[in-house]
XYZ file of C-alpha atoms in Angstrom:
770
model
C -23.398 233.439 88.929
C -24.816 233.958 85.461
C -26.033 230.378 85.271
C -27.658 230.445 88.663
C -31.442 230.570 88.575
C -33.655 231.921 91.289
C -36.693 229.948 92.462
C -39.834 232.131 92.376
C -43.514 231.283 92.637
C -43.261 227.488 92.313
C -46.300 226.097 90.509
C -47.661 222.734 91.664
C -49.678 220.747 89.132
C -51.203 217.243 89.214
C -50.547 214.529 86.646
C -50.561 215.577 83.006
C -53.895 216.360 81.401
C -54.679 217.711 77.974
C -55.668 221.051 79.499
C -52.473 221.399 81.496
C -50.282 220.263 78.627
C -51.720 223.125 76.597
C -51.111 225.534 79.464
C -47.454 224.551 79.631
C -47.035 224.610 75.869
C -46.725 220.860 75.351
C -45.733 219.205 78.591
C -44.245 219.349 82.047
C -40.593 219.861 82.738
C -38.618 216.947 83.976
C -38.835 216.095 87.607
C -41.534 216.027 90.170
C -42.280 214.832 93.646
C -44.877 212.981 95.608
C -46.765 214.884 98.236
C -47.322 213.241 101.600
C -50.921 212.554 100.565
C -49.872 210.632 97.473
C -50.724 213.216 94.807
C -47.939 213.519 92.252
C -46.959 217.089 91.446
C -44.581 218.411 88.842
C -42.413 221.430 89.600
C -41.147 223.963 87.127
C -37.843 225.259 88.354
C -36.760 228.876 88.212
C -40.041 230.527 87.297
C -39.199 234.147 86.595
C -41.601 237.075 86.662
C -41.809 237.121 82.875
C -42.770 233.450 82.838
C -46.045 234.205 84.605
C -47.475 235.434 81.316
C -46.987 231.962 79.883
C -48.858 230.401 82.786
C -51.951 232.589 82.625
C -54.110 231.422 79.784
C -56.234 234.560 80.013
C -53.146 236.598 79.054
C -52.681 234.649 75.829
C -56.022 235.726 74.319
C -57.244 239.258 73.509
C -60.171 239.174 75.930
C -61.351 237.502 79.117
C -64.702 237.140 80.856
C -64.433 240.542 82.506
C -63.848 242.221 79.141
C -66.945 240.441 77.884
C -69.107 241.598 80.811
C -67.877 245.151 80.456
C -68.507 245.129 76.708
C -71.998 243.617 76.982
C -73.001 245.968 79.810
C -72.427 248.929 77.499
C -74.954 247.602 74.992
C -78.148 249.588 75.434
C -81.684 248.877 74.201
C -82.217 249.773 70.553
C -82.976 253.373 69.682
C -85.544 253.917 68.347
C -87.263 251.132 70.270
C -89.699 250.404 67.444
C -86.890 248.279 65.965
C -87.553 245.806 68.788
C -91.255 245.880 69.618
C -92.221 246.512 65.981
C -90.933 243.122 64.861
C -93.672 240.869 63.535
C -93.213 238.141 66.148
C -93.322 240.631 69.028
C -96.390 242.349 67.604
C -98.276 239.056 67.393
C -97.259 238.066 70.917
C -98.155 241.377 72.595
C -101.058 242.651 70.486
C -103.990 241.423 72.602
C -102.637 242.521 75.992
C -101.375 245.848 74.672
C -104.670 246.508 72.892
C -106.733 246.177 76.071
C -104.164 248.130 78.096
C -104.026 250.863 75.447
C -107.823 251.229 75.390
C -107.854 251.375 79.200
C -105.197 254.108 79.340
C -106.986 256.010 76.567
C -110.141 256.041 78.670
C -108.244 257.150 81.772
C -106.110 259.834 80.136
C -109.113 261.375 78.389
C -110.631 262.008 81.803
C -107.715 262.447 84.207
C -105.812 264.551 81.680
C -108.538 267.171 81.626
C -108.034 267.808 85.332
C -104.236 267.963 84.868
C -104.590 270.605 82.173
C -106.730 272.659 84.530
C -103.999 272.372 87.196
C -101.614 273.729 84.547
C -103.764 276.806 83.989
C -105.024 275.624 80.571
C -108.408 274.676 79.198
C -109.026 270.935 79.793
C -108.855 269.757 76.175
C -105.152 270.702 75.834
C -104.282 267.570 77.802
C -105.807 265.474 75.006
C -103.323 266.975 72.565
C -100.495 265.976 74.915
C -101.811 262.405 75.058
C -102.038 262.072 71.268
C -99.038 262.754 69.026
C -96.370 263.145 71.779
C -97.392 259.787 73.257
C -97.144 258.181 69.831
C -93.662 259.697 69.393
C -92.491 258.230 72.705
C -93.750 254.788 71.685
C -91.407 254.883 68.695
C -88.309 255.891 70.673
C -88.712 255.114 74.403
C -87.192 252.106 76.181
C -89.836 251.601 78.905
C -92.423 248.959 77.959
C -95.022 249.868 80.586
C -94.676 253.609 81.119
C -97.857 255.623 80.539
C -96.803 258.857 78.841
C -98.631 262.149 78.386
C -99.856 264.797 80.826
C -98.438 264.280 84.332
C -99.773 265.678 87.603
C -96.427 267.039 88.832
C -95.803 268.798 85.531
C -99.340 270.212 85.653
C -98.715 271.648 89.119
C -95.388 273.209 88.046
C -96.845 274.552 84.788
C -99.703 276.205 86.663
C -97.272 278.096 88.888
C -95.225 279.186 85.832
C -98.087 280.603 83.707
C -100.320 282.016 86.435
C -99.241 285.605 85.627
C -99.837 285.233 81.877
C -103.194 286.168 80.308
C -105.375 283.109 79.796
C -105.507 283.468 76.003
C -101.669 283.412 75.807
C -101.131 280.408 78.080
C -101.384 277.736 75.331
C -98.594 279.466 73.431
C -96.503 279.690 76.623
C -97.061 275.962 77.239
C -95.916 275.197 73.678
C -92.783 277.309 74.222
C -92.033 275.434 77.456
C -92.505 272.125 75.628
C -90.053 273.265 72.939
C -87.317 274.019 75.460
C -88.048 270.836 77.391
C -87.463 268.913 74.175
C -84.190 270.692 73.463
C -83.051 270.258 77.075
C -83.821 266.522 77.055
C -82.148 265.951 73.698
C -79.028 267.762 74.892
C -78.910 265.572 78.010
C -79.350 262.478 75.871
C -76.685 263.257 73.286
C -74.222 264.208 76.034
C -74.882 260.686 77.427
C -75.861 261.902 80.873
C -78.090 258.914 81.536
C -75.700 257.830 84.279
C -77.389 260.301 86.602
C -80.014 257.635 87.300
C -77.349 255.782 89.300
C -76.522 258.710 91.560
C -80.078 258.866 92.900
C -80.661 256.897 96.080
C -83.385 254.261 95.743
C -84.959 255.075 99.162
C -84.899 258.768 98.224
C -86.686 258.005 94.958
C -89.229 255.846 96.761
C -89.855 258.678 99.210
C -90.286 261.187 96.378
C -92.681 258.836 94.571
C -94.680 258.291 97.770
C -94.975 262.059 98.253
C -96.175 262.599 94.680
C -98.674 259.754 95.057
C -100.123 261.310 98.203
C -100.610 264.588 96.338
C -102.273 262.689 93.451
C -104.575 260.903 95.918
C -105.592 264.248 97.402
C -106.450 265.572 93.912
C -108.430 262.454 92.961
C -110.299 262.380 96.271
C -111.698 265.761 95.294
C -113.114 264.170 92.128
C -114.697 261.401 94.207
C -116.470 263.805 96.582
C -117.149 266.391 93.826
C -115.491 269.230 95.729
C -112.626 271.349 94.380
C -110.247 273.031 96.804
C -108.321 276.057 95.555
C -105.586 275.825 98.185
C -102.035 275.207 96.937
C -100.342 273.321 99.781
C -101.370 269.746 100.543
C -102.047 270.365 104.229
C -104.212 273.353 103.365
C -106.118 271.274 100.814
C -106.806 268.531 103.356
C -108.039 271.092 105.892
C -110.203 272.758 103.248
C -111.724 269.453 102.116
C -112.531 268.398 105.679
C -113.864 271.833 106.596
C -116.296 271.725 103.637
C -117.471 268.160 104.194
C -121.039 269.445 104.103
C -120.537 270.177 100.382
C -119.458 266.642 99.490
C -121.518 264.679 97.016
C -122.175 261.508 98.995
C -123.721 259.746 96.020
C -120.405 260.161 94.232
C -118.646 258.822 97.357
C -120.778 255.667 97.238
C -120.053 255.160 93.532
C -116.336 255.689 94.149
C -116.313 253.216 97.057
C -118.129 250.616 94.941
C -115.579 251.110 92.167
C -112.639 250.621 94.549
C -114.343 247.622 96.189
C -114.775 245.968 92.796
C -111.110 246.543 91.921
C -110.064 245.246 95.340
C -112.058 242.030 94.843
C -110.386 241.510 91.468
C -106.955 242.069 92.997
C -107.554 239.701 95.919
C -108.955 237.017 93.621
C -105.984 237.336 91.282
C -103.560 237.099 94.227
C -105.229 234.028 95.723
C -105.701 232.128 92.468
C -102.461 233.306 90.792
C -104.523 233.647 87.652
C -103.431 235.569 84.561
C -106.897 235.684 83.015
C -107.675 238.746 80.921
C -110.596 239.737 83.170
C -108.152 240.845 85.858
C -106.215 242.996 83.418
C -109.233 244.875 82.049
C -110.633 245.706 85.507
C -109.932 249.480 85.226
C -111.429 249.588 81.715
C -114.449 247.571 82.849
C -115.183 249.905 85.777
C -115.053 253.001 83.566
C -117.207 251.591 80.774
C -119.814 249.757 82.857
C -119.849 252.479 85.511
C -120.480 255.178 82.914
C -123.312 253.167 81.350
C -125.016 252.564 84.727
C -124.673 256.177 85.900
C -126.102 257.605 82.687
C -128.859 254.992 82.341
C -130.093 255.756 85.873
C -129.801 259.489 85.206
C -127.734 259.939 88.388
C -126.123 263.219 87.211
C -129.544 264.912 87.153
C -130.843 263.231 90.333
C -127.782 263.414 92.597
C -125.479 265.882 90.897
C -122.818 263.365 89.794
C -120.205 265.350 87.879
C -119.283 264.210 84.382
C -116.348 265.126 82.149
C -118.548 267.561 80.242
C -118.890 269.594 83.443
C -115.181 270.479 83.202
C -115.454 271.765 79.617
C -118.888 271.671 77.951
C -117.589 272.272 74.406
C -114.463 270.221 73.754
C -113.251 270.988 70.196
C -112.955 268.117 67.740
C -109.653 267.230 66.024
C -106.007 268.137 66.549
C -104.596 271.658 66.729
C -101.097 272.904 65.917
C -99.121 275.819 67.314
C -96.133 278.088 66.715
C -93.821 277.753 69.760
C -91.582 280.594 68.533
C -94.191 283.247 69.208
C -92.978 285.643 71.956
C -89.759 283.616 71.962
C -87.414 286.170 73.548
C -89.957 287.365 76.100
C -90.620 283.833 77.339
C -86.907 282.947 77.265
C -86.119 285.535 79.923
C -89.108 284.552 82.023
C -89.125 280.742 81.932
C -85.576 279.475 81.440
C -84.809 278.605 85.076
C -88.263 277.093 85.784
C -87.928 275.021 82.587
C -84.735 273.389 83.902
C -86.409 272.717 87.263
C -89.452 271.214 85.539
C -87.236 269.041 83.351
C -85.322 267.659 86.320
C -88.444 267.075 88.432
C -90.392 265.524 85.561
C -87.548 263.270 84.557
C -86.854 262.147 88.142
C -90.507 261.186 88.529
C -90.488 259.442 85.148
C -87.261 257.489 85.595
C -88.222 256.519 89.157
C -91.504 254.853 88.208
C -90.021 253.448 84.966
C -87.110 251.794 86.842
C -89.424 250.374 89.479
C -91.734 248.821 86.890
C -88.820 247.586 84.770
C -87.296 245.927 87.836
C -90.543 244.075 88.555
C -90.971 243.067 84.910
C -87.355 242.000 84.413
C -86.162 244.218 81.574
C -83.700 247.074 81.233
C -84.324 250.722 80.472
C -81.645 253.179 79.484
C -81.783 256.702 80.901
C -79.844 258.135 77.959
C -82.410 256.727 75.541
C -85.171 258.061 77.775
C -83.683 261.563 77.560
C -83.718 261.326 73.768
C -87.216 259.838 73.639
C -88.737 262.556 75.814
C -86.775 265.144 73.872
C -88.475 264.017 70.660
C -91.861 263.762 72.402
C -91.670 267.301 73.767
C -90.560 268.715 70.431
C -93.648 267.106 68.908
C -95.719 268.519 71.789
C -94.381 272.008 71.078
C -95.861 271.978 67.570
C -98.994 270.018 68.556
C -100.285 272.783 70.860
C -99.565 270.646 73.923
C -98.263 270.978 77.438
C -94.940 269.220 78.312
C -94.998 265.437 78.077
C -93.589 263.092 80.750
C -94.308 259.728 82.343
C -97.404 259.561 84.526
C -97.123 258.186 88.029
C -100.920 257.856 88.214
C -101.546 255.938 84.969
C -98.455 253.713 84.884
C -99.733 251.374 87.656
C -103.011 251.131 85.722
C -101.074 250.263 82.582
C -99.264 247.470 84.444
C -102.517 246.205 85.978
C -104.168 246.249 82.559
C -101.498 243.896 81.193
C -99.299 246.093 78.979
C -96.360 244.188 77.483
C -94.529 246.634 75.216
C -94.414 250.176 73.838
C -97.213 249.102 71.508
C -99.576 249.947 74.382
C -98.305 253.534 74.311
C -98.731 253.693 70.532
C -102.299 252.374 70.807
C -103.001 255.017 73.463
C -101.763 257.795 71.168
C -103.782 256.518 68.208
C -106.801 255.994 70.463
C -106.707 259.600 71.696
C -106.521 260.814 68.079
C -109.645 258.768 67.275
C -111.357 260.187 70.359
C -110.514 263.745 69.294
C -112.066 263.222 65.872
C -114.904 260.775 66.575
C -115.714 260.056 70.205
C -115.638 263.311 72.151
C -119.346 262.858 72.892
C -118.607 259.547 74.685
C -115.777 260.965 76.791
C -118.096 263.710 78.025
C -120.337 261.092 79.684
C -117.695 259.496 81.935
C -118.296 260.229 85.661
C -115.379 261.947 87.386
C -115.979 259.999 90.599
C -115.292 256.676 88.811
C -112.129 258.032 87.197
C -110.950 259.438 90.522
C -111.674 256.188 92.369
C -109.824 254.109 89.746
C -106.734 256.301 89.941
C -106.943 256.549 93.740
C -107.008 252.757 94.116
C -104.246 251.996 91.588
C -101.749 254.561 92.895
C -102.440 253.828 96.578
C -100.718 250.461 96.127
C -97.474 252.328 95.377
C -97.259 254.124 98.740
C -94.449 252.276 100.538
C -95.209 253.067 104.174
C -94.350 249.507 105.214
C -91.095 249.893 103.332
C -90.353 252.977 105.409
C -91.009 251.014 108.604
C -88.693 248.267 107.336
C -85.925 250.779 106.625
C -86.359 252.358 110.047
C -85.660 248.977 111.628
C -82.746 247.739 109.530
C -81.349 250.773 107.682
C -82.262 253.773 109.861
C -79.573 256.092 108.527
C -79.275 257.307 105.897
C -81.843 255.194 103.972
C -84.889 255.570 106.240
C -84.042 259.185 107.000
C -83.703 260.235 103.377
C -86.867 258.384 102.332
C -88.947 259.997 105.083
C -87.482 263.440 104.400
C -88.087 263.285 100.635
C -91.652 262.094 101.163
C -92.555 264.727 103.775
C -90.965 267.603 101.870
C -92.767 266.584 98.671
C -96.120 266.292 100.451
C -95.979 269.275 102.772
C -93.922 271.845 100.903
C -93.626 271.352 97.147
C -92.616 268.733 94.554
C -89.810 271.007 93.348
C -88.294 271.128 96.817
C -88.872 267.376 97.178
C -86.954 266.682 93.964
C -84.173 268.973 95.114
C -84.027 267.136 98.431
C -83.797 263.795 96.635
C -80.885 264.937 94.468
C -79.074 266.831 97.243
C -79.020 264.039 99.791
C -78.151 261.446 97.147
C -75.097 263.489 96.215
C -74.297 264.064 99.883
C -74.176 260.303 100.523
C -71.852 259.855 97.543
C -69.535 262.556 98.869
C -69.583 261.018 102.331
C -68.730 257.525 101.112
C -66.310 258.760 98.488
C -64.258 260.847 100.900
C -64.128 258.288 103.730
C -60.490 257.138 104.040
C -59.950 253.452 103.334
C -56.716 251.528 102.907
C -56.725 247.781 102.321
C -53.686 245.938 103.685
C -53.355 242.346 102.517
C -51.821 240.051 105.118
C -50.059 237.065 103.580
C -50.019 234.569 106.413
C -50.522 231.331 104.487
C -47.135 229.627 104.094
C -46.691 226.876 101.513
C -43.782 224.446 102.054
C -41.836 223.518 98.915
C -40.284 220.078 99.296
C -37.428 218.467 97.378
C -37.102 221.143 94.724
C -34.239 220.499 92.352
C -32.516 223.859 91.867
C -29.762 224.254 89.270
C -26.735 226.259 90.366
C -23.483 227.202 88.599
C -20.408 225.007 88.645
C -18.613 227.668 90.670
C -20.872 226.918 93.570
C -18.877 225.113 96.250
C -21.665 222.552 96.640
C -21.734 221.890 92.907
C -24.462 220.371 90.744
C -28.052 220.038 91.865
C -29.057 220.200 95.487
C -32.275 219.427 97.301
C -33.498 222.426 99.210
C -36.404 223.023 101.589
C -37.805 226.510 101.156
C -41.006 228.401 101.926
C -43.113 230.682 99.786
C -46.247 232.687 100.444
C -49.414 231.908 98.524
C -52.195 234.467 98.175
C -55.799 233.279 97.813
C -56.385 235.088 94.512
C -53.234 234.103 92.615
C -54.572 234.185 89.065
C -52.462 231.386 87.602
C -53.863 228.730 89.984
C -57.373 228.475 88.590
C -58.285 224.892 89.453
C -59.731 224.696 92.996
C -58.429 221.165 93.375
C -54.919 222.590 92.963
C -55.318 225.958 94.630
C -56.796 224.697 97.872
C -54.356 221.799 98.128
C -52.039 224.294 99.779
C -54.619 225.058 102.443
C -55.301 221.631 103.834
C -52.596 221.923 106.505
C -53.433 225.496 107.435
C -57.141 226.064 106.876
C -58.540 222.742 108.049
C -58.871 221.596 111.667
C -56.798 218.627 112.716
C -58.226 215.335 111.584
C -60.413 216.832 108.857
C -61.210 214.492 105.992
C -59.303 215.392 102.824
C -60.111 212.276 100.840
C -62.280 214.140 98.317
C -59.414 216.454 97.485
C -56.844 213.671 97.409
C -58.949 211.565 95.049
C -59.281 214.545 92.705
C -63.043 214.765 93.081
C -63.025 218.446 92.127
C -60.425 218.186 89.359
C -62.982 219.158 86.700
C -63.562 222.622 88.195
C -61.838 225.800 87.089
C -61.951 229.429 88.192
C -60.170 230.985 85.227
C -61.492 234.092 83.513
C -60.979 232.780 79.974
C -63.798 232.984 77.460
C -63.079 229.451 76.281
C -61.890 226.796 78.739
C -61.913 223.007 78.269
C -62.627 222.297 81.931
C -66.049 220.762 82.624
C -67.267 223.097 85.397
C -66.508 226.763 85.941
C -66.757 228.994 88.990
C -66.824 232.784 88.949
C -65.435 234.545 92.036
C -66.526 238.151 92.645
C -65.136 240.344 95.423
C -67.425 243.143 96.639
C -65.944 246.564 97.469
C -65.546 248.116 100.894
C -68.749 250.178 100.531
C -71.480 248.303 98.682
C -74.196 250.944 98.298
C -76.481 252.313 95.620
C -73.765 253.943 93.507
C -71.883 250.706 92.804
C -74.412 247.996 93.675
C -76.082 248.254 90.278
C -72.807 247.100 88.694
C -73.174 243.630 90.213
C -76.536 243.076 88.557
C -75.648 244.780 85.281
C -72.448 242.768 84.813
C -73.913 239.424 85.815
C -76.944 239.986 83.595
C -74.580 239.711 80.629
C -73.841 236.076 81.581
C -77.411 234.760 81.542
C -76.819 232.730 78.412
C -73.751 231.113 80.043
C -75.814 229.531 82.829
C -76.662 225.794 82.876
C -80.371 226.330 82.276
C -79.854 228.550 79.236
C -77.174 226.242 77.854
C -79.539 223.278 78.189
C -82.296 225.194 76.418
C -79.932 226.135 73.605
C -78.785 222.522 73.296
C -82.383 221.315 73.020
C -83.274 223.939 70.404
C -83.801 222.779 66.790
C -80.566 222.099 64.957
C -79.263 224.535 62.366
C -80.345 224.033 58.803
C -78.158 221.936 56.526
C -75.139 223.841 55.346
C -75.191 226.220 58.338
C -72.733 225.917 61.161
C -71.991 227.703 64.398
C -68.412 229.027 64.564
C -66.623 227.483 67.522
C -64.105 230.286 68.023
C -65.517 233.565 66.695
C -62.847 236.126 66.053
C -63.119 239.649 67.555
C -64.332 242.248 65.111
C -65.341 245.889 65.295
C -68.848 247.264 65.491
C -70.202 250.145 63.461
C -68.605 252.639 65.872
C -65.175 251.070 65.539
C -65.338 249.523 69.013
C -63.941 245.994 69.422
C -66.546 243.258 69.707
C -65.692 240.724 72.390
C -66.547 237.146 71.326
C -69.185 235.141 73.169
C -67.969 232.850 75.973
C -68.276 229.164 75.151
C -67.989 227.872 78.712
C -70.793 227.423 81.224
C -70.795 229.271 84.554
C -71.855 226.604 87.066
C -71.262 228.498 90.312
C -70.715 232.059 91.511
C -68.959 232.873 94.772
C -69.451 236.404 96.127
C -66.552 237.214 98.434
C -67.392 239.852 101.067
C -64.155 239.871 103.064
C -63.564 243.548 102.182
C -67.128 244.779 102.589
C -67.905 246.725 105.735
C -71.046 248.596 104.687
C -74.286 247.583 102.966
C -77.131 249.977 102.353
C -80.656 248.939 101.399
C -80.000 249.096 97.648
C -76.826 247.017 97.944
C -78.551 244.414 100.114
C -81.455 244.232 97.667
C -79.110 243.850 94.683
C -77.252 240.988 96.379
C -80.487 239.160 97.236
C -81.902 239.648 93.718
C -78.740 238.362 92.035
C -78.655 235.222 94.191
C -82.335 234.512 93.549
C -82.108 235.204 89.826
C -79.077 233.001 89.140
C -80.325 230.207 91.364
C -83.341 229.933 89.043
C -80.927 229.680 86.109
C -79.237 226.635 87.622
C -76.177 228.400 89.048
C -74.927 227.437 92.506
C -74.669 230.713 94.433
C -72.587 231.283 97.537
C -71.613 234.182 99.809
C -68.422 234.003 101.836
C -66.670 235.911 104.639
C -69.633 238.188 105.295
C -69.558 240.189 108.499
C -72.202 238.699 110.793
C -73.424 242.204 111.612
C -74.918 242.406 108.100
C -76.557 238.974 107.991
C -79.828 240.025 109.636
C -80.155 243.003 107.293
C -79.560 240.901 104.208
C -82.026 238.230 105.313
C -84.653 240.865 106.047
C -84.086 242.408 102.616
C -84.825 239.088 100.913
C -81.663 236.981 101.009
C -82.723 233.387 101.504
C -81.460 231.423 104.497
C -79.611 228.953 102.287
C -77.241 231.779 101.282
C -77.081 233.580 104.629
C -76.604 230.460 106.784
C -72.934 229.926 105.940
C -72.141 233.410 104.636
C -69.655 234.069 107.459
C -67.587 231.003 106.576
C -64.237 231.084 104.828
C -64.184 231.179 101.042
C -62.555 227.738 100.917
C -65.449 226.134 102.792
C -68.086 227.861 100.675
C -66.234 226.872 97.512
C -66.338 223.234 98.575
C -70.076 223.471 99.209
C -70.624 225.045 95.790
C -68.609 222.365 94.006
C -70.450 219.637 95.872
C -73.768 221.238 94.948
C -72.791 221.487 91.282
C -71.807 217.828 91.180
C -75.044 216.823 92.906
C -77.181 218.851 90.489
C -75.420 217.421 87.473
C -75.858 213.924 88.894
C -79.594 214.456 89.226
C -79.853 216.127 85.833
C -77.822 213.713 83.714
C -78.332 210.366 85.437
C -82.023 210.755 86.193
C -83.035 207.959 83.868
C -80.515 205.533 85.377
C -81.419 206.161 89.018
C -84.174 204.519 90.967
C -86.452 206.637 93.097
C -84.636 205.921 96.363
C -81.240 206.848 94.906
C -82.620 210.065 93.449
C -84.254 210.881 96.777
C -80.926 210.389 98.572
C -79.188 212.745 96.139
C -81.870 215.418 96.538
C -81.701 215.108 100.329
C -77.953 215.598 100.143
C -78.483 218.737 98.056
C -80.936 220.059 100.645
C -78.346 219.523 103.357
C -75.816 221.464 101.308
C -78.281 224.349 101.115
């Protein structure tokens, strides 16, 4: 029986095409048969297991599309970041917006920072040192374009509890020592590449922690508005103390604060209604501080009504920068502060990365937590020698920075330079700013970040664990302490990971789709009693994701007898309407249209949901819209040429560089047949990906989604056009996607040859497909 060949995995192909001839190495084998529908197929007899490598084009090249996504997802923003925002073109584009935003933040930090330093047990002017050189250092290295860096309220609260037992004259040196170890701790975390910890923190937990911190900030700033300072430590005690001493409020300051917030509210409402991007809306916070200070001082309101100014916090603010020796009392402070330093570093970084990620998500850029560790490590080392308190991102000033129109880290650099100028030249102006205006500006800007409606939404659609963990983190942070709130955020995030990671799950694939193989000519040995070639009728199973069948027109041909209801119209398939589509994972494919199929895991929650967005973000330039823009770009200069097939090389670290894909991704199908659990973060990621790629001209589809999750996904933001058919089989959704791609290309490429009625009919057909 040595000459006998076994028939395995028969491969059905349509008539010869250039693409298929290449796949088979030059041509089809002899033979073939006509299907009952009239499509001629060739059959390759005796396909052995080793032959499959010859049939998978993606196996014949070093890399495929998944290798490319994985490689590109590892590319992080440049470090130091000045390599990017310091380029001449970027400086010209962002200079005006960043200049106004930087001046605004300089004005705010020179007033708010004084109060933060007092919370940290230091004289007010030490906050100005933190907002000067350390902020400038972060601008050179950090990856967040909108983060306001310098003294932070949470860090001020923690620092005050750490140095309260130290004599007042030694506290600046203790703060410098703490900054030194914060810098070393952050640098160690960065160079050990521990930035992945940002992905183990639950998004609802972070939102709850942020909301709790914001409430504490609002309580502190309300005291500036009413000109009353409570010495209680807990938030509830502070609220009771403030209410109990309402007879000591400065009601003139309340009126000024209300007018300030009313003015900012009018600007916000006008901007929302008109959708305007005029500069006047961005400089609202700066305008209120400058004009408000002029009016208050011109009318002599501090003398008449007791309006408190910055100079009331510290009458004699020293001019210029100061420097310190953080190694003084090194061993004494090491024993005393080491554990609190680690706690402060974790709390400060959680607050920083939470607000930075939220802003980056709204602005559409990527930050890297590993780079952020390194950037804050450098900033705190600078702070240690600049006589400063520890430096982190500010939850109070970052919303103001966004509202003021910041576009890059240049805003942070301008803030640092601006504070240096203030320290040497303009201390007398800072002293005249009313605290009630500063408090009202901060109160209004941070109040927009309290997500109470988000909590109500989670209670309705994601009650456990998302709503529970958000409410718990917020309440613990407000009522007890930010340290305990940060610990709660981390603990419950890890608990969810352990719960999902230890839940047993076994996936059993059921192959119930039988493909008949008709009139297959099988060669047998001469010793066979039947002799020669015989016609046999055999059956073989066909799995939906067989990699070698990458053309939908071929793959789904096997399904027409088993997936379609009786009498369904198959004329589109039989005419080869979809013959130009391919689902291969090759980087370079000659087919006209390409579809990417992604299968979601069993649990799609915050630990793995970020992967969907990170990986697909690497394919932006492969979308139809970006390809069209590249095609319409000016041609290369004479003598220059674009290599058609770039060869893989190695980067500076010796890692292989995966070449750029040359094909266009026209459609993406997200297969949810395995997925049984969506949390809020996973639902949000799915909705954002569909919306983002739809704008880039990609036909998006969701298939085999459990109907129990549809309402949650729609409430999270998934549009009805994706959710409407999301419970349908993948074959049906694939047909809709291919039809939509063909319709879009028809409108895009034949627009000039179509009359208005024909174009209207095509667009109506596309709407029906949606």
